[in-house]
Every structure is written in C-alpha cells, then in structure tokens.
mmCIF file of C-alpha atoms in Angstrom:
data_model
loop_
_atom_site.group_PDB
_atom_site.id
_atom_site.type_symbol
_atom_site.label_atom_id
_atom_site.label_comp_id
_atom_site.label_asym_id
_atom_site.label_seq_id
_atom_site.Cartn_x
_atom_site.Cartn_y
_atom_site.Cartn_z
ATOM 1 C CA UNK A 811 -55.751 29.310 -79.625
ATOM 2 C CA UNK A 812 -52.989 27.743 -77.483
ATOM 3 C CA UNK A 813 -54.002 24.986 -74.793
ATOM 4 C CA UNK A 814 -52.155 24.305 -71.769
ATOM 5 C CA UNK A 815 -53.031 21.620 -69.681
ATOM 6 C CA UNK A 816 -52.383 22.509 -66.188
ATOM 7 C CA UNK A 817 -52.737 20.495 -62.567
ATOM 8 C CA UNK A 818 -52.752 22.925 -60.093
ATOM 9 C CA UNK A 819 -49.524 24.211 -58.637
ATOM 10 C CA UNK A 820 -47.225 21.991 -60.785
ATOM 11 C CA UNK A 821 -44.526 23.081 -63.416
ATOM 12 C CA UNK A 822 -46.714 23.842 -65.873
ATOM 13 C CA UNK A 823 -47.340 27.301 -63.794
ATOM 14 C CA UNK A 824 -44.317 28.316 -65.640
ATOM 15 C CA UNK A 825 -46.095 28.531 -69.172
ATOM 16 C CA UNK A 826 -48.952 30.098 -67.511
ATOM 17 C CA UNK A 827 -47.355 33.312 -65.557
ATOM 18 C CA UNK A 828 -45.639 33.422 -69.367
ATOM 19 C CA UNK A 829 -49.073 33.791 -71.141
ATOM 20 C CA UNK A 830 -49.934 35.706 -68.319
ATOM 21 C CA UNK A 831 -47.054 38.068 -68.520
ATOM 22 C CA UNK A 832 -47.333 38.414 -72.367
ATOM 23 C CA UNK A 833 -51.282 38.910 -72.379
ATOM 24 C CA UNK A 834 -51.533 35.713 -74.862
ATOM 25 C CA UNK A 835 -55.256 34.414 -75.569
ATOM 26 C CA UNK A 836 -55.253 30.584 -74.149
ATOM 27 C CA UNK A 837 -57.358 27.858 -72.914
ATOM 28 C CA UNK A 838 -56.647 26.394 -69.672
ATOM 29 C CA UNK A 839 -57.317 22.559 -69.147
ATOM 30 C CA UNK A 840 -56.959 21.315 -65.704
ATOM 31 C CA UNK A 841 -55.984 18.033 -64.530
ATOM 32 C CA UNK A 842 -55.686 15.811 -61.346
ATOM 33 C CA UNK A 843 -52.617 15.374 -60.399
ATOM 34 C CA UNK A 844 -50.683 12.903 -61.106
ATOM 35 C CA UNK A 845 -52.820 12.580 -64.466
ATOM 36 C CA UNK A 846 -51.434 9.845 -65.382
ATOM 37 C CA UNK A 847 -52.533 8.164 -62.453
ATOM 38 C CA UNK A 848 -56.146 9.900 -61.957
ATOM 39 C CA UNK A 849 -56.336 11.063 -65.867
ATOM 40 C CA UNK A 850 -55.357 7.469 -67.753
ATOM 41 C CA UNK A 851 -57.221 9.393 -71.041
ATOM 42 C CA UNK A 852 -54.729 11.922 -70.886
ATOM 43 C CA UNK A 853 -52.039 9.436 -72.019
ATOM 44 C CA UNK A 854 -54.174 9.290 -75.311
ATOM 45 C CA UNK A 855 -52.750 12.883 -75.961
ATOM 46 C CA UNK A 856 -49.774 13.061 -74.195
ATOM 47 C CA UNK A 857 -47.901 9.430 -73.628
ATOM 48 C CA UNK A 858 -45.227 10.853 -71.269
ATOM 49 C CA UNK A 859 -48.824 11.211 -68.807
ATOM 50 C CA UNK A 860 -46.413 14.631 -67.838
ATOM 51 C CA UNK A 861 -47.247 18.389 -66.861
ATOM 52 C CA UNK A 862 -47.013 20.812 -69.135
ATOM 53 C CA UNK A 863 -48.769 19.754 -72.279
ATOM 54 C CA UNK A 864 -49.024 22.666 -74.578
ATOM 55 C CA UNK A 865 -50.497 22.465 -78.459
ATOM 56 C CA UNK A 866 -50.201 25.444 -80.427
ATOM 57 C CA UNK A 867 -51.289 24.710 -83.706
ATOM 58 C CA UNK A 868 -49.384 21.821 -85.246
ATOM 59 C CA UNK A 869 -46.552 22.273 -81.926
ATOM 60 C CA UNK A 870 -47.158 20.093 -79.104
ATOM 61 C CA UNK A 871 -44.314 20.851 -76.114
ATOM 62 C CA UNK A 872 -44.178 19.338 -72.918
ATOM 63 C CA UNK A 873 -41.030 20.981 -71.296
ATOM 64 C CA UNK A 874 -42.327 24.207 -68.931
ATOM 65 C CA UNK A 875 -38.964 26.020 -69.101
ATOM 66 C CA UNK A 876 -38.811 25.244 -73.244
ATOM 67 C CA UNK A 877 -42.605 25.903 -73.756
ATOM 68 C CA UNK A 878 -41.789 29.955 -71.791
ATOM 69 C CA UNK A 879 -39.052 30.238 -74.301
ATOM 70 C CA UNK A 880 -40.816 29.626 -77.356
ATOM 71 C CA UNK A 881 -43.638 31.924 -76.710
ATOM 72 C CA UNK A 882 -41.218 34.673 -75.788
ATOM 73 C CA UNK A 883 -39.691 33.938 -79.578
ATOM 74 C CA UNK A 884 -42.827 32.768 -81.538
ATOM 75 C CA UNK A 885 -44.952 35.644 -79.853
ATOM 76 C CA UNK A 886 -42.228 38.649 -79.183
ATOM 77 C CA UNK A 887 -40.940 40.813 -79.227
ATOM 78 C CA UNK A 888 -41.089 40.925 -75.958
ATOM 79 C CA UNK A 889 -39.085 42.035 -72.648
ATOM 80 C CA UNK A 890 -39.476 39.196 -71.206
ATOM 81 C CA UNK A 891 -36.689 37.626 -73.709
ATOM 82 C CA UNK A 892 -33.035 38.125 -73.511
ATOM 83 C CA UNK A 893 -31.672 37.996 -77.487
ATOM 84 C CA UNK A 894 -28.080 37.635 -78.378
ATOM 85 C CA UNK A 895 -27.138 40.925 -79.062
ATOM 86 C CA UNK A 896 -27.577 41.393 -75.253
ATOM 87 C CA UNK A 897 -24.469 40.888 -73.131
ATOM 88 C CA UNK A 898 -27.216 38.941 -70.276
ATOM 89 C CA UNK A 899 -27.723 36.642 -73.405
ATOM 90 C CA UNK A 900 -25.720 33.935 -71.689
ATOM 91 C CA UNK A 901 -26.812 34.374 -68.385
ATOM 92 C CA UNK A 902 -30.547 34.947 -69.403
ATOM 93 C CA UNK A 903 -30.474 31.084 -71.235
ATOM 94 C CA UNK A 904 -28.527 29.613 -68.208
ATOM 95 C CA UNK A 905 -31.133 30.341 -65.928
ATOM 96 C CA UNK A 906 -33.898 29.056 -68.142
ATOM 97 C CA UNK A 907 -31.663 25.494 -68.384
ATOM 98 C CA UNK A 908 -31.254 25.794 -64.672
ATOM 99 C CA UNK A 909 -34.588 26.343 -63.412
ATOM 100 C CA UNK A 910 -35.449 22.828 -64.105
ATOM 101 C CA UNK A 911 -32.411 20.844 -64.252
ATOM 102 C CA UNK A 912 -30.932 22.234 -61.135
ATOM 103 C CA UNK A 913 -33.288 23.683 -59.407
ATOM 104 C CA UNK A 914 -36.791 21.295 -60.122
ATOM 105 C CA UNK A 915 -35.403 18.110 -60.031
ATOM 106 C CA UNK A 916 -34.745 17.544 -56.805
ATOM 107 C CA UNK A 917 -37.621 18.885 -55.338
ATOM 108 C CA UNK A 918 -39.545 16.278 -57.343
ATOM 109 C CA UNK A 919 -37.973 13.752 -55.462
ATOM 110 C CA UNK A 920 -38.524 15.298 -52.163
ATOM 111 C CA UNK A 921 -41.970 15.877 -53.387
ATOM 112 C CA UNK A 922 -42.355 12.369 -54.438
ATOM 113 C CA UNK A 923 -40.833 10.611 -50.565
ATOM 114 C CA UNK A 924 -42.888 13.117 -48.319
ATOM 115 C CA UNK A 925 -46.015 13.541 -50.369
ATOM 116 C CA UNK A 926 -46.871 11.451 -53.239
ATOM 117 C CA UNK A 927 -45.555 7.580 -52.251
ATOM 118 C CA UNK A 928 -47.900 5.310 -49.820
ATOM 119 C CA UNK A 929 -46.946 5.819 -46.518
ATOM 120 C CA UNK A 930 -44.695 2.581 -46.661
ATOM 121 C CA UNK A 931 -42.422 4.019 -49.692
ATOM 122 C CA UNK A 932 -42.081 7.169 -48.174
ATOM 123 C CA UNK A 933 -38.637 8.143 -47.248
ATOM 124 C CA UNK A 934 -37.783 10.663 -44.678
ATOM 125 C CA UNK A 935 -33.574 10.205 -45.578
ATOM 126 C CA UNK A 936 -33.820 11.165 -48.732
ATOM 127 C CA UNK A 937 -36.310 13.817 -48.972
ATOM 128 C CA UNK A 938 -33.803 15.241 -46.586
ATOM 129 C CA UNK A 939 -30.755 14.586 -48.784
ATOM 130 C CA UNK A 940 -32.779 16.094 -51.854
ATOM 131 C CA UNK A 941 -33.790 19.176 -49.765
ATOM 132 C CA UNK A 942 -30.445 20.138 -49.247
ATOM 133 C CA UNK A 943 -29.388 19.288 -53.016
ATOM 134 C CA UNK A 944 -31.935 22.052 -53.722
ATOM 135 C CA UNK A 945 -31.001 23.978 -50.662
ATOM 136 C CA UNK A 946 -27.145 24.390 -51.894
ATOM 137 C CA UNK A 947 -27.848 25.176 -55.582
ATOM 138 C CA UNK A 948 -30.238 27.827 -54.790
ATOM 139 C CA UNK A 949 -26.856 29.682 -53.108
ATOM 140 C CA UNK A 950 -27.129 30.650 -57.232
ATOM 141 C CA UNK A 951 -30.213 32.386 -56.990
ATOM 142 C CA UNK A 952 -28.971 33.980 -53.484
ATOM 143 C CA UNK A 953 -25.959 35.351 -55.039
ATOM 144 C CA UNK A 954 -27.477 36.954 -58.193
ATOM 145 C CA UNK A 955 -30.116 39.218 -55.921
ATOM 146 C CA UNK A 956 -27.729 40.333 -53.392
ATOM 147 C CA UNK A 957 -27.652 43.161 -55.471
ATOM 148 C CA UNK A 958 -30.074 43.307 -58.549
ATOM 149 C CA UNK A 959 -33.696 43.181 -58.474
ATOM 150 C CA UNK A 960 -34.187 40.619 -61.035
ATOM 151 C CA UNK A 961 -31.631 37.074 -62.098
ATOM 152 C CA UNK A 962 -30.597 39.383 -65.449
ATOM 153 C CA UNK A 963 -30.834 42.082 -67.715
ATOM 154 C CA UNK A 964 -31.443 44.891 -65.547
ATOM 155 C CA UNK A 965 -35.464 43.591 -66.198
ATOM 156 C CA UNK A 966 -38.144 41.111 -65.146
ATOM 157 C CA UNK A 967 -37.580 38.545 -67.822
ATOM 158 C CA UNK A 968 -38.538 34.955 -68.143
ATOM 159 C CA UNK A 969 -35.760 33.728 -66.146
ATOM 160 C CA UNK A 970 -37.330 34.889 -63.501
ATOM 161 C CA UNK A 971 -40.861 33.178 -64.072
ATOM 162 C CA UNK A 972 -39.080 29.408 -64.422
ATOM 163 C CA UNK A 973 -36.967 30.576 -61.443
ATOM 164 C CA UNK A 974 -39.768 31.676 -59.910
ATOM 165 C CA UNK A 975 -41.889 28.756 -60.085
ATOM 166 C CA UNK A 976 -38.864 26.664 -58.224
ATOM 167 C CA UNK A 977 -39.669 29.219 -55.267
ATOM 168 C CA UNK A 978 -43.008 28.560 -55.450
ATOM 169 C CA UNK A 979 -42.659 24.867 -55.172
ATOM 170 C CA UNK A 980 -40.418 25.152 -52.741
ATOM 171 C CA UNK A 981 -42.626 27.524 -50.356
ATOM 172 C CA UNK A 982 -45.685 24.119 -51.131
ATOM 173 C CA UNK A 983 -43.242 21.403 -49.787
ATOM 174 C CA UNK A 984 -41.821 23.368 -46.885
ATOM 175 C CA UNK A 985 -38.368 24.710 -47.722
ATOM 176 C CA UNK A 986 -38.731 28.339 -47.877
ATOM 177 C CA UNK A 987 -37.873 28.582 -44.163
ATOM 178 C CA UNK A 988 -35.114 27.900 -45.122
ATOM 179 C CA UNK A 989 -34.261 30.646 -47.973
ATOM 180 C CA UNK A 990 -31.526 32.980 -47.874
ATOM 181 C CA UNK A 991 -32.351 36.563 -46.948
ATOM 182 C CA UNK A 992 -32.229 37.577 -50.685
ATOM 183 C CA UNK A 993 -34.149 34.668 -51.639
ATOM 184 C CA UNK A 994 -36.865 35.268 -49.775
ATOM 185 C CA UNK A 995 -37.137 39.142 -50.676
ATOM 186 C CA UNK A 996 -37.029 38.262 -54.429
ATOM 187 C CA UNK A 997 -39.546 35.621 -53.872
ATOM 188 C CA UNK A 998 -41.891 38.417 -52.237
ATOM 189 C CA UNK A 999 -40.980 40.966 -54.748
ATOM 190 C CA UNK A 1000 -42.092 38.257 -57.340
ATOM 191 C CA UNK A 1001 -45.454 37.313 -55.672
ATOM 192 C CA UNK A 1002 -46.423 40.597 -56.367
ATOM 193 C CA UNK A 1003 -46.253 40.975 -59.971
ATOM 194 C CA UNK A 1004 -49.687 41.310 -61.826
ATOM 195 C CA UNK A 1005 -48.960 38.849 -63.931
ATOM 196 C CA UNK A 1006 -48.266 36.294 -61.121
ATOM 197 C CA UNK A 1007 -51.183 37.101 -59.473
ATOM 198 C CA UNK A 1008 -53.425 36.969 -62.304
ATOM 199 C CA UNK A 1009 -51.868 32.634 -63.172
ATOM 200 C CA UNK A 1010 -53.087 32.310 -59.278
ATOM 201 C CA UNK A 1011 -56.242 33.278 -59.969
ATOM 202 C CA UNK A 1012 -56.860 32.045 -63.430
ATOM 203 C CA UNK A 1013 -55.468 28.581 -62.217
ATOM 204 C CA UNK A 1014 -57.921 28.898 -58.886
ATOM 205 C CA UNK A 1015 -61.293 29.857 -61.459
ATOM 206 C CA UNK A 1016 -60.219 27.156 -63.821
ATOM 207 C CA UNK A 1017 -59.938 23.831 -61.158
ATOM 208 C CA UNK A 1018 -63.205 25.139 -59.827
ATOM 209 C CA UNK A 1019 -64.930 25.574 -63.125
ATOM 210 C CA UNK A 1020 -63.861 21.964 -64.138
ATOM 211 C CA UNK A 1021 -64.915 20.541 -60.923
ATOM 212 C CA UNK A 1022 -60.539 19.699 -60.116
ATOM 213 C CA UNK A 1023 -59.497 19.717 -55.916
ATOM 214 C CA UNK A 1024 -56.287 21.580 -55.751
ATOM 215 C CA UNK A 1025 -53.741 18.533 -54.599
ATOM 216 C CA UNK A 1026 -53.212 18.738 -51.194
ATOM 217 C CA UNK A 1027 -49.719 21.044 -50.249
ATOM 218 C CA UNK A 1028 -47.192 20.609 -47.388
#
C-alpha cells in the first residue's frame, strides 16, 4: 500500500490528484503544517521535516513533481505519461521540471513573507518581487493554452496535475486575479476534473478524520 503524507493544500496535492487520476489504492496521512515545526516526530521518518513524503515499499520520495512521475512509470501504462516515442516527450518532461522549479519556488517565498513569518519578519517588498517572478514565468503556461486544451499531447497528462497544483497555490495566496485570460480558463477547466475533485475531498475527509485544521489560506 503506498503512504503519502499530506498537510492540507501543500505540494504534496500533486501525488494525490496522481493517485487520484490513476485509481491507485493509498493511505493518506495528514500533517500540520509546517510539520516540522508542529510534527517534530515526523523528522524521525523524514529528516528534510518536508511535504511530500511518499513510501512505497522499500522507495521513500519526497519530491511531488518526481513522486507523479514515478507512479505514472512504476504503475502505467497510463495516459497520463508522455513516453519517448511521443514527439510531446520533451515538452511533457519540461513541464514536470518546471512546475516546481519555476513555477513553486517562488510562491514559497511569497508564501513564507505574507503568511508563515511572525509579523516582524514579514516582508511586504519581497512577497511582491516574488509574485511577479511567478507572475512572468507563468506567461509559459499562458502561451501553451491559447490554443490547446491541455500543456501537451493533445491529452490531460501529468503535466498538467504539477502545473495544476502551481494554480492552485496561487488562487490560496492571492495571485489568480491576476492570471492571464487563458490561465484562468485552464485553471477552471482543471477544477473540474473528477479526479481533482475527488484529492479535494479525500484531503477534506482525511484532516477531519485525524483531527488536522486546514492551515489558514490568503
């Protein structure tokens, strides 16, 4: 059985909608975030105290884009992947290297100065700089729906759950007022998947059943 553990709303939604997607059994631990703040016995399992934690079997991953690709592979086939023979090969693994180098990491830092410093640390100058950071490579995402449904492929794949997630993210901190006209379609057209809907929910039963708060959003 494959484990994630999960805090509510964070990265690790990315493996989730994936297991979700690809109907995969799981069991869903949730956490307080940050856990390694409010969860010091999670550094036991984990030392990086990060979000995603996955074990399946003798694999332990802790990288949300990484952990979507290898249950695409390990657990495929599926059409959720993008394999070599495909001309969207390329395009399909750029995504999944952008979604959090790009796109993620600097909404972690505006995350961090609005949200998650004390009030003294918190800084309004670069939140803004980040936001815009983010703002500018998400012209990327912009560009690639002007006139497709989906990043690549011709298909929903799992480029567009790690991309996804970024969009989500960014509609909890407050920037998707300020998504391109394509964004914000694809972001709608993505909300309504089944298998999106079904993370929400699973994510909602499992903080209640383990007695976890959802973190408090912008």
């Amino acid at each position: 059985m494959i484990t994630l553990y999960h805090c509510d709303a964070a990265r690790s939604f990315r493996p989730l909608w994936m297991l979700e997607e690809m109907g995969l059994p799981y069991e869903l631990k949730m956490l307080p975030f940050p856990p390694r703040v409010f969860a010091k016995d999670y550094l036991a399992l984990n030392p990086l105290g990060t979000i995603p934690f996955m074990i399946d079997g003798e694999t332990r991953m802790t990288e949300s884009s990484g952990i979507c690709h290898y249950l695409g592979i390990k657990y495929g086939p599926t059409p959720l992947m993008v394999g070599p023979e495909d001309p969207a090969y390329g395009a399909f693994l750029n995504w999944m290297y952008f979604s959090d180098a790009t796109l993620t990491f600097p909404q972690t830092l505006v995350l961090r100065y609005t949200q998650l410093e004390p009030e003294e640390r918190r800084n309004p100058q670069v939140a803004t700089d980040y936001a815009k950071w983010f703002l500018g490579r998400l012209r990327a995402v912009e560009a690639a729906t002007a006139t497709a449904e989906t990043l690549c492929a011709g298909r929903f794949t799992a480029a567009d759950i790690v991309i996804g997630y970024a969009l989500r993210l960014a509609s909890n901190i407050g920037l998707a007022k300020d998504f391109g006209p394509n964004v914000a379609a694809y972001w709608a057209r993505l909300q309504q998947r089944e298998g999106f809907k079904r993370a929400v929910a699973a994510e909602q039963k499992a903080g209640q059943a383990q007695n976890v708060a959802p973190r408090v959003r912008a």
